[in-house]
mmCIF file of C-alpha atoms in Angstrom:
data_model
loop_
_atom_site.group_PDB
_atom_site.id
_atom_site.type_symbol
_atom_site.label_atom_id
_atom_site.label_comp_id
_atom_site.label_asym_id
_atom_site.label_seq_id
_atom_site.Cartn_x
_atom_site.Cartn_y
_atom_site.Cartn_z
ATOM 1 C CA MET A 1375 -87.287 55.959 82.735
ATOM 2 C CA GLU A 1376 -88.797 58.920 84.586
ATOM 3 C CA GLN A 1377 -86.387 61.298 82.837
ATOM 4 C CA LEU A 1378 -87.368 59.857 79.437
ATOM 5 C CA THR A 1379 -91.062 60.281 80.258
ATOM 6 C CA SER A 1380 -90.535 63.902 81.346
ATOM 7 C CA ASN A 1381 -88.643 64.648 78.120
ATOM 8 C CA VAL A 1382 -91.468 63.182 76.054
ATOM 9 C CA ASN A 1383 -94.065 65.197 77.975
ATOM 10 C CA TYR A 1384 -92.006 68.404 77.543
ATOM 11 C CA LYS A 1385 -91.707 67.869 73.780
ATOM 12 C CA ALA A 1386 -95.422 67.128 73.534
ATOM 13 C CA SER A 1387 -96.301 70.312 75.432
ATOM 14 C CA GLN A 1388 -94.016 72.405 73.199
ATOM 15 C CA ALA A 1389 -95.594 70.892 70.089
ATOM 16 C CA ALA A 1390 -99.079 71.669 71.455
ATOM 17 C CA LYS A 1391 -98.055 75.284 72.135
ATOM 18 C CA LYS A 1392 -96.778 75.692 68.572
ATOM 19 C CA LYS A 1393 -100.076 74.365 67.200
ATOM 20 C CA VAL A 1394 -102.079 76.754 69.360
ATOM 21 C CA LEU A 1395 -99.928 79.710 68.353
ATOM 22 C CA ALA A 1396 -100.086 78.766 64.693
ATOM 23 C CA LYS A 1397 -103.862 78.442 64.909
ATOM 24 C CA GLY A 1398 -104.166 81.746 66.780
ATOM 25 C CA PHE A 1399 -102.151 83.679 64.194
ATOM 26 C CA ASN A 1400 -103.795 82.064 61.202
ATOM 27 C CA VAL A 1401 -105.715 85.084 59.896
ATOM 28 C CA ASN A 1402 -108.033 84.300 57.023
ATOM 29 C CA ALA A 1403 -109.014 86.643 54.187
ATOM 30 C CA LYS A 1404 -112.278 87.617 55.888
ATOM 31 C CA ASP A 1405 -110.448 88.807 59.010
ATOM 32 C CA LYS A 1406 -108.003 90.791 56.881
ATOM 33 C CA PHE A 1407 -110.904 92.461 55.073
ATOM 34 C CA TYR A 1408 -112.586 93.521 58.321
ATOM 35 C CA ALA A 1409 -109.289 94.779 59.751
ATOM 36 C CA LEU A 1410 -108.626 96.827 56.620
ATOM 37 C CA ALA A 1411 -112.200 98.146 56.541
ATOM 38 C CA PHE A 1412 -112.050 99.416 60.118
ATOM 39 C CA LEU A 1413 -108.417 100.576 60.258
ATOM 40 C CA GLY A 1414 -108.042 101.742 56.659
ATOM 41 C CA PRO A 1415 -109.866 105.100 56.949
ATOM 42 C CA SER A 1416 -107.976 106.005 60.119
ATOM 43 C CA LEU A 1417 -104.645 105.090 58.554
ATOM 44 C CA VAL A 1418 -105.452 107.161 55.456
ATOM 45 C CA VAL A 1419 -106.371 110.209 57.579
ATOM 46 C CA LEU A 1420 -103.250 109.824 59.732
ATOM 47 C CA GLY A 1421 -101.105 109.390 56.661
ATOM 48 C CA LEU A 1422 -102.469 112.486 54.915
ATOM 49 C CA PHE A 1423 -102.679 114.863 57.877
ATOM 50 C CA VAL A 1424 -99.966 113.618 60.271
ATOM 51 C CA PHE A 1425 -97.247 111.444 58.766
ATOM 52 C CA TYR A 1426 -96.948 113.095 55.348
ATOM 53 C CA PRO A 1427 -96.783 116.675 56.732
ATOM 54 C CA MET A 1428 -94.251 115.523 59.337
ATOM 55 C CA LEU A 1429 -91.972 113.915 56.744
ATOM 56 C CA LYS A 1430 -92.453 116.846 54.355
ATOM 57 C CA THR A 1431 -91.501 119.301 57.113
ATOM 58 C CA LEU A 1432 -88.376 117.305 57.904
ATOM 59 C CA TYR A 1433 -87.498 117.230 54.191
ATOM 60 C CA LEU A 1434 -87.958 120.996 53.719
ATOM 61 C CA SER A 1435 -85.828 121.755 56.779
ATOM 62 C CA LEU A 1436 -82.823 120.392 54.872
ATOM 63 C CA PHE A 1437 -83.246 122.796 51.928
ATOM 64 C CA LEU A 1438 -83.556 126.434 51.031
ATOM 65 C CA THR A 1439 -86.986 127.208 49.586
ATOM 66 C CA ASN A 1440 -88.491 129.825 47.315
ATOM 67 C CA SER A 1441 -91.487 132.036 48.112
ATOM 68 C CA VAL A 1442 -94.008 129.265 47.376
ATOM 69 C CA GLY A 1443 -92.256 126.649 49.502
ATOM 70 C CA LYS A 1444 -90.489 124.619 46.804
ATOM 71 C CA PRO A 1445 -87.003 123.353 47.731
ATOM 72 C CA THR A 1446 -84.185 124.924 45.727
ATOM 73 C CA VAL A 1447 -80.785 124.199 47.320
ATOM 74 C CA PHE A 1448 -79.854 121.348 49.646
ATOM 75 C CA VAL A 1449 -78.066 122.709 52.742
ATOM 76 C CA GLY A 1450 -78.274 119.763 55.139
ATOM 77 C CA LEU A 1451 -78.127 120.791 58.782
ATOM 78 C CA GLN A 1452 -77.124 124.379 58.053
ATOM 79 C CA ASN A 1453 -80.674 125.621 58.739
ATOM 80 C CA TYR A 1454 -80.493 124.096 62.215
ATOM 81 C CA ILE A 1455 -77.068 125.606 62.885
ATOM 82 C CA ASP A 1456 -78.181 129.069 61.777
ATOM 83 C CA LEU A 1457 -81.362 128.783 63.846
ATOM 84 C CA LEU A 1458 -79.722 127.676 67.075
ATOM 85 C CA THR A 1459 -77.073 130.406 66.800
ATOM 86 C CA SER A 1460 -79.627 133.160 66.161
ATOM 87 C CA SER A 1461 -80.061 135.527 69.108
ATOM 88 C CA ALA A 1462 -83.630 136.333 68.028
ATOM 89 C CA TYR A 1463 -84.594 132.661 68.047
ATOM 90 C CA LEU A 1464 -82.891 132.035 71.379
ATOM 91 C CA ASN A 1465 -84.865 134.945 72.846
ATOM 92 C CA SER A 1466 -88.068 133.362 71.538
ATOM 93 C CA LEU A 1467 -86.994 130.062 73.081
ATOM 94 C CA LYS A 1468 -86.412 131.764 76.433
ATOM 95 C CA ALA A 1469 -89.779 133.547 76.257
ATOM 96 C CA THR A 1470 -91.463 130.244 75.417
ATOM 97 C CA PHE A 1471 -89.938 128.501 78.442
ATOM 98 C CA ILE A 1472 -91.106 131.319 80.743
ATOM 99 C CA TYR A 1473 -94.586 131.199 79.236
ATOM 100 C CA VAL A 1474 -94.890 127.400 79.335
ATOM 101 C CA LEU A 1475 -93.706 127.098 82.938
ATOM 102 C CA GLY A 1476 -95.977 129.934 84.081
ATOM 103 C CA VAL A 1477 -99.049 128.576 82.297
ATOM 104 C CA SER A 1478 -98.465 124.945 83.302
ATOM 105 C CA ILE A 1479 -97.839 125.596 86.995
ATOM 106 C CA LEU A 1480 -100.622 128.159 87.460
ATOM 107 C CA THR A 1481 -103.182 126.133 85.506
ATOM 108 C CA VAL A 1482 -102.559 122.963 87.511
ATOM 109 C CA VAL A 1483 -102.424 124.752 90.882
ATOM 110 C CA PHE A 1484 -105.523 126.914 90.405
ATOM 111 C CA GLY A 1485 -107.455 124.109 88.708
ATOM 112 C CA LEU A 1486 -106.782 121.824 91.670
ATOM 113 C CA LEU A 1487 -107.647 124.512 94.223
ATOM 114 C CA LEU A 1488 -110.912 125.356 92.468
ATOM 115 C CA ALA A 1489 -111.827 121.661 92.249
ATOM 116 C CA GLN A 1490 -111.048 121.208 95.931
ATOM 117 C CA THR A 1491 -113.213 124.207 96.777
ATOM 118 C CA ALA A 1492 -116.080 122.991 94.585
ATOM 119 C CA SER A 1493 -115.969 119.589 96.294
ATOM 120 C CA ALA A 1494 -117.081 121.144 99.568
ATOM 121 C CA LYS A 1495 -120.683 120.489 100.551
ATOM 122 C CA LEU A 1496 -121.844 124.093 100.763
ATOM 123 C CA LYS A 1497 -125.129 125.722 99.878
ATOM 124 C CA GLY A 1498 -125.117 127.086 96.321
ATOM 125 C CA ILE A 1499 -121.811 125.437 95.414
ATOM 126 C CA GLY A 1500 -123.384 124.050 92.229
ATOM 127 C CA PHE A 1501 -123.532 127.591 90.808
ATOM 128 C CA PHE A 1502 -119.805 128.053 91.367
ATOM 129 C CA ARG A 1503 -119.068 124.683 89.758
ATOM 130 C CA THR A 1504 -120.834 125.925 86.636
ATOM 131 C CA VAL A 1505 -118.909 129.208 86.730
ATOM 132 C CA PHE A 1506 -115.552 127.490 87.216
ATOM 133 C CA SER A 1507 -116.102 125.248 84.190
ATOM 134 C CA GLY A 1508 -117.614 128.009 82.047
ATOM 135 C CA THR A 1509 -114.387 128.850 80.190
ATOM 136 C CA MET A 1510 -114.651 125.573 78.273
ATOM 137 C CA GLY A 1511 -117.482 127.099 76.244
ATOM 138 C CA VAL A 1512 -115.591 130.305 75.374
ATOM 139 C CA SER A 1513 -113.842 130.562 72.028
ATOM 140 C CA VAL A 1514 -110.348 131.999 71.688
ATOM 141 C CA SER A 1515 -111.575 135.066 69.799
ATOM 142 C CA VAL A 1516 -114.193 135.892 72.427
ATOM 143 C CA ALA A 1517 -111.642 135.384 75.215
ATOM 144 C CA ALA A 1518 -109.194 137.688 73.411
ATOM 145 C CA ILE A 1519 -111.815 140.458 73.136
ATOM 146 C CA PHE A 1520 -112.703 140.001 76.800
ATOM 147 C CA TRP A 1521 -109.114 140.287 77.988
ATOM 148 C CA LEU A 1522 -108.263 143.115 75.565
ATOM 149 C CA PHE A 1523 -110.991 145.132 77.251
ATOM 150 C CA ILE A 1524 -109.709 144.234 80.736
ATOM 151 C CA PHE A 1525 -106.110 145.152 79.827
ATOM 152 C CA ASN A 1526 -107.053 148.359 77.997
ATOM 153 C CA PRO A 1527 -104.751 151.100 79.381
ATOM 154 C CA SER A 1528 -107.447 153.813 79.475
ATOM 155 C CA VAL A 1529 -110.794 152.114 80.154
ATOM 156 C CA GLY A 1530 -109.646 148.651 81.250
ATOM 157 C CA LEU A 1531 -110.960 147.137 84.465
ATOM 158 C CA LEU A 1532 -107.514 146.422 85.892
ATOM 159 C CA ASN A 1533 -106.296 149.989 85.557
ATOM 160 C CA LYS A 1534 -109.547 151.278 87.037
ATOM 161 C CA ILE A 1535 -108.912 149.099 90.087
ATOM 162 C CA LEU A 1536 -105.320 150.345 90.300
ATOM 163 C CA GLU A 1537 -106.587 153.944 90.245
ATOM 164 C CA LEU A 1538 -108.651 153.254 93.359
ATOM 165 C CA PHE A 1539 -105.414 152.495 95.219
ATOM 166 C CA GLY A 1540 -103.528 155.420 93.701
ATOM 167 C CA ILE A 1541 -101.336 153.218 91.485
ATOM 168 C CA PRO A 1542 -100.415 154.614 88.037
ATOM 169 C CA ALA A 1543 -101.969 152.963 84.996
ATOM 170 C CA ILE A 1544 -99.997 150.126 83.378
ATOM 171 C CA ASN A 1545 -99.662 149.547 79.644
ATOM 172 C CA TRP A 1546 -100.331 145.837 79.950
ATOM 173 C CA LEU A 1547 -99.899 144.873 76.294
ATOM 174 C CA THR A 1548 -97.284 147.375 75.153
ATOM 175 C CA GLU A 1549 -94.587 146.799 77.796
ATOM 176 C CA PRO A 1550 -92.582 143.543 77.392
ATOM 177 C CA GLY A 1551 -92.739 142.283 80.985
ATOM 178 C CA TRP A 1552 -96.386 143.115 81.514
ATOM 179 C CA ALA A 1553 -97.349 141.725 78.095
ATOM 180 C CA MET A 1554 -95.952 138.294 78.984
ATOM 181 C CA LEU A 1555 -97.822 138.345 82.298
ATOM 182 C CA ALA A 1556 -101.040 139.364 80.526
ATOM 183 C CA ILE A 1557 -100.741 136.490 78.032
ATOM 184 C CA ILE A 1558 -100.021 133.989 80.806
ATOM 185 C CA VAL A 1559 -103.026 135.128 82.846
ATOM 186 C CA SER A 1560 -105.317 135.005 79.794
ATOM 187 C CA THR A 1561 -104.174 131.501 78.850
ATOM 188 C CA VAL A 1562 -104.530 130.195 82.408
ATOM 189 C CA TRP A 1563 -108.079 131.549 82.510
ATOM 190 C CA MET A 1564 -108.870 129.803 79.215
ATOM 191 C CA ASN A 1565 -107.485 126.455 80.427
ATOM 192 C CA LEU A 1566 -109.027 126.454 83.895
ATOM 193 C CA GLY A 1567 -112.390 125.042 82.808
ATOM 194 C CA PHE A 1568 -110.858 121.841 81.462
ATOM 195 C CA THR A 1569 -108.447 121.274 84.352
ATOM 196 C CA PHE A 1570 -111.172 122.060 86.888
ATOM 197 C CA LEU A 1571 -113.528 119.436 85.460
ATOM 198 C CA ILE A 1572 -110.823 116.765 85.289
ATOM 199 C CA PHE A 1573 -109.673 117.406 88.860
ATOM 200 C CA PHE A 1574 -113.244 117.654 90.154
ATOM 201 C CA GLY A 1575 -114.063 114.234 88.691
ATOM 202 C CA ALA A 1576 -110.917 112.769 90.221
ATOM 203 C CA LEU A 1577 -111.730 114.198 93.664
ATOM 204 C CA GLN A 1578 -115.190 112.660 93.568
ATOM 205 C CA SER A 1579 -113.621 109.210 93.170
ATOM 206 C CA VAL A 1580 -111.601 109.463 96.396
ATOM 207 C CA PRO A 1581 -113.310 107.294 99.057
ATOM 208 C CA ALA A 1582 -114.974 109.412 101.743
ATOM 209 C CA THR A 1583 -114.043 106.812 104.355
ATOM 210 C CA LEU A 1584 -110.400 107.927 104.143
ATOM 211 C CA TYR A 1585 -111.316 111.475 105.175
ATOM 212 C CA GLU A 1586 -113.664 110.207 107.889
ATOM 213 C CA ALA A 1587 -110.904 108.076 109.369
ATOM 214 C CA ALA A 1588 -108.491 111.016 109.208
ATOM 215 C CA GLN A 1589 -110.980 113.294 110.988
ATOM 216 C CA ILE A 1590 -111.507 110.722 113.731
ATOM 217 C CA ALA A 1591 -107.734 110.545 114.177
ATOM 218 C CA GLY A 1592 -107.598 114.340 114.487
ATOM 219 C CA VAL A 1593 -105.610 114.881 111.283
ATOM 220 C CA SER A 1594 -105.583 118.467 109.971
ATOM 221 C CA LYS A 1595 -107.087 119.474 106.616
ATOM 222 C CA ARG A 1596 -103.650 120.389 105.278
ATOM 223 C CA TYR A 1597 -102.289 116.939 106.156
ATOM 224 C CA GLN A 1598 -105.326 115.274 104.560
ATOM 225 C CA PHE A 1599 -104.781 117.245 101.349
ATOM 226 C CA PHE A 1600 -101.111 116.296 100.948
ATOM 227 C CA ARG A 1601 -101.270 112.760 102.362
ATOM 228 C CA ILE A 1602 -104.642 111.566 101.098
ATOM 229 C CA THR A 1603 -105.938 113.762 98.277
ATOM 230 C CA ILE A 1604 -102.723 114.247 96.293
ATOM 231 C CA PRO A 1605 -101.656 110.555 96.323
ATOM 232 C CA MET A 1606 -105.175 109.376 95.432
ATOM 233 C CA ILE A 1607 -105.495 111.700 92.419
ATOM 234 C CA SER A 1608 -101.817 111.493 91.389
ATOM 235 C CA PRO A 1609 -102.572 109.681 88.069
ATOM 236 C CA THR A 1610 -104.962 112.487 87.104
ATOM 237 C CA LEU A 1611 -102.454 115.099 88.270
ATOM 238 C CA PHE A 1612 -99.777 113.482 86.121
ATOM 239 C CA PHE A 1613 -102.067 113.386 83.082
ATOM 240 C CA VAL A 1614 -103.173 117.014 83.438
ATOM 241 C CA SER A 1615 -99.568 118.176 83.895
ATOM 242 C CA ILE A 1616 -98.494 116.580 80.607
ATOM 243 C CA ILE A 1617 -101.518 117.789 78.619
ATOM 244 C CA THR A 1618 -101.222 121.321 79.996
ATOM 245 C CA LEU A 1619 -97.525 121.553 79.173
ATOM 246 C CA ILE A 1620 -98.002 120.337 75.591
ATOM 247 C CA ASP A 1621 -100.949 122.709 75.044
ATOM 248 C CA ALA A 1622 -98.879 125.602 76.402
ATOM 249 C CA PHE A 1623 -96.161 124.940 73.826
ATOM 250 C CA LYS A 1624 -98.812 125.040 71.089
ATOM 251 C CA SER A 1625 -100.527 128.276 72.198
ATOM 252 C CA PHE A 1626 -101.248 130.564 69.269
ATOM 253 C CA GLY A 1627 -104.714 132.168 69.209
ATOM 254 C CA LEU A 1628 -104.496 134.523 72.176
ATOM 255 C CA ILE A 1629 -100.991 135.638 71.228
ATOM 256 C CA ASP A 1630 -102.022 136.369 67.665
ATOM 257 C CA LEU A 1631 -105.109 138.340 68.661
ATOM 258 C CA MET A 1632 -103.734 140.190 71.694
ATOM 259 C CA THR A 1633 -100.057 140.987 71.079
ATOM 260 C CA ALA A 1634 -99.093 139.564 67.646
ATOM 261 C CA GLY A 1635 -95.753 138.540 69.143
ATOM 262 C CA GLY A 1636 -94.963 141.999 70.515
ATOM 263 C CA PRO A 1637 -93.942 144.241 72.029
ATOM 264 C CA ASN A 1638 -90.329 143.930 70.821
ATOM 265 C CA ASN A 1639 -90.889 140.199 70.264
ATOM 266 C CA ALA A 1640 -91.467 139.706 74.001
ATOM 267 C CA THR A 1641 -94.353 137.303 73.313
ATOM 268 C CA ASN A 1642 -93.068 135.957 70.000
ATOM 269 C CA LEU A 1643 -93.208 132.329 71.098
ATOM 270 C CA LEU A 1644 -91.982 129.390 69.033
ATOM 271 C CA VAL A 1645 -95.345 128.512 67.482
ATOM 272 C CA TYR A 1646 -96.069 132.117 66.532
ATOM 273 C CA ARG A 1647 -92.558 132.413 65.094
ATOM 274 C CA VAL A 1648 -93.259 129.414 62.835
ATOM 275 C CA TYR A 1649 -96.443 131.124 61.622
ATOM 276 C CA GLN A 1650 -94.620 134.405 60.929
ATOM 277 C CA ASP A 1651 -91.738 132.834 59.032
ATOM 278 C CA ALA A 1652 -93.986 130.591 56.942
ATOM 279 C CA PHE A 1653 -97.063 132.656 56.116
ATOM 280 C CA ILE A 1654 -95.833 136.247 56.526
ATOM 281 C CA ASN A 1655 -92.154 136.103 55.546
ATOM 282 C CA GLY A 1656 -92.525 133.181 53.123
ATOM 283 C CA ASN A 1657 -89.446 131.383 54.487
ATOM 284 C CA TYR A 1658 -90.820 127.836 54.559
ATOM 285 C CA ALA A 1659 -87.416 126.202 55.073
ATOM 286 C CA LEU A 1660 -86.815 128.196 58.241
ATOM 287 C CA ALA A 1661 -90.360 127.584 59.451
ATOM 288 C CA SER A 1662 -89.926 123.835 58.860
ATOM 289 C CA THR A 1663 -86.690 123.852 60.824
ATOM 290 C CA GLU A 1664 -88.380 125.695 63.684
ATOM 291 C CA SER A 1665 -91.229 123.170 63.647
ATOM 292 C CA ILE A 1666 -88.823 120.235 63.968
ATOM 293 C CA VAL A 1667 -86.951 121.934 66.814
ATOM 294 C CA LEU A 1668 -90.234 122.683 68.559
ATOM 295 C CA ALA A 1669 -91.300 119.028 68.270
ATOM 296 C CA ILE A 1670 -87.964 117.953 69.767
ATOM 297 C CA VAL A 1671 -88.315 120.454 72.635
ATOM 298 C CA ILE A 1672 -91.823 119.212 73.451
ATOM 299 C CA ALA A 1673 -90.626 115.604 73.347
ATOM 300 C CA ILE A 1674 -87.731 116.401 75.722
ATOM 301 C CA PHE A 1675 -89.994 118.150 78.244
ATOM 302 C CA THR A 1676 -92.514 115.302 78.055
ATOM 303 C CA LEU A 1677 -89.796 112.710 78.643
ATOM 304 C CA ILE A 1678 -88.537 114.719 81.636
ATOM 305 C CA GLN A 1679 -92.042 114.682 83.095
ATOM 306 C CA PHE A 1680 -92.310 110.929 82.607
ATOM 307 C CA LYS A 1681 -88.845 110.436 84.100
ATOM 308 C CA PHE A 1682 -89.390 112.397 87.309
ATOM 309 C CA LEU A 1683 -93.139 112.715 87.866
ATOM 310 C CA GLU A 1684 -94.307 109.202 87.015
ATOM 311 C CA LYS A 1685 -92.283 107.830 89.937
ATOM 312 C CA LYS A 1686 -94.513 109.758 92.311
ATOM 313 C CA VAL A 1687 -97.757 108.454 90.790
ATOM 314 C CA THR A 1688 -99.737 106.029 92.935
ATOM 315 C CA TYR A 1689 -101.855 103.647 90.851
#
């Protein structure tokens, strides 16, 4: 008898659940209208400026194109094979990896150090906080002019400083190794304002009681930084690392204005190579192929970050 009663109660509860679910998912015409009214414009914009260009790029990468970008001959994956066996493209890929790693690591490290410094309760520190975040208000063109003057081989500030120590002048933007370093330094400077503000906000959210307890226990500042600060801001650190890496892969403005991919293609990164092949050489099929490969590379690096860095995040 008890088993029969329990079976009846179970069936009744399942029937009640089905009614609730059916009632919950019963969307009337008015709800559909509001959903379409609010989501429709966003979907149209995404469709026109994200999904359609993405699918069109994938389509063109499978063809040869004429000078105006119209597909002429279907070649399948041959564009990808030719691209990945090209020594010039592989050199650009290598230069991009060097650039991305340099920019990502230096931006995160210096942004965190500046934020840690600005968190100190010192007289006049508010002025330095403003200075550290000032690069957010500088456009790419202005930053390029600023750094072109600094790296100028004859009147540039850096070479003037080197002269004081008896070091010969360096052609910063016309020698391959120095040109890459110059572009990395310029990009890091441009990105520091954003990373500084994000890290500074994260540091302000760390409870002061943790540091007070550590000081009472006689813990050193270095130990506090690695055992308290880093774990507490690890979600922000993870976020900034991903954003910085993706932005580094997409860098274009400073390279175009300062080196134009030179010298000897030393700074001809993947994004700038896409621009050259599409809008200078008129090879839209090759540029589309390079765009797809670049998207895959960014996705792989992002997945690697999620795979290895997210495990160390403390939420």
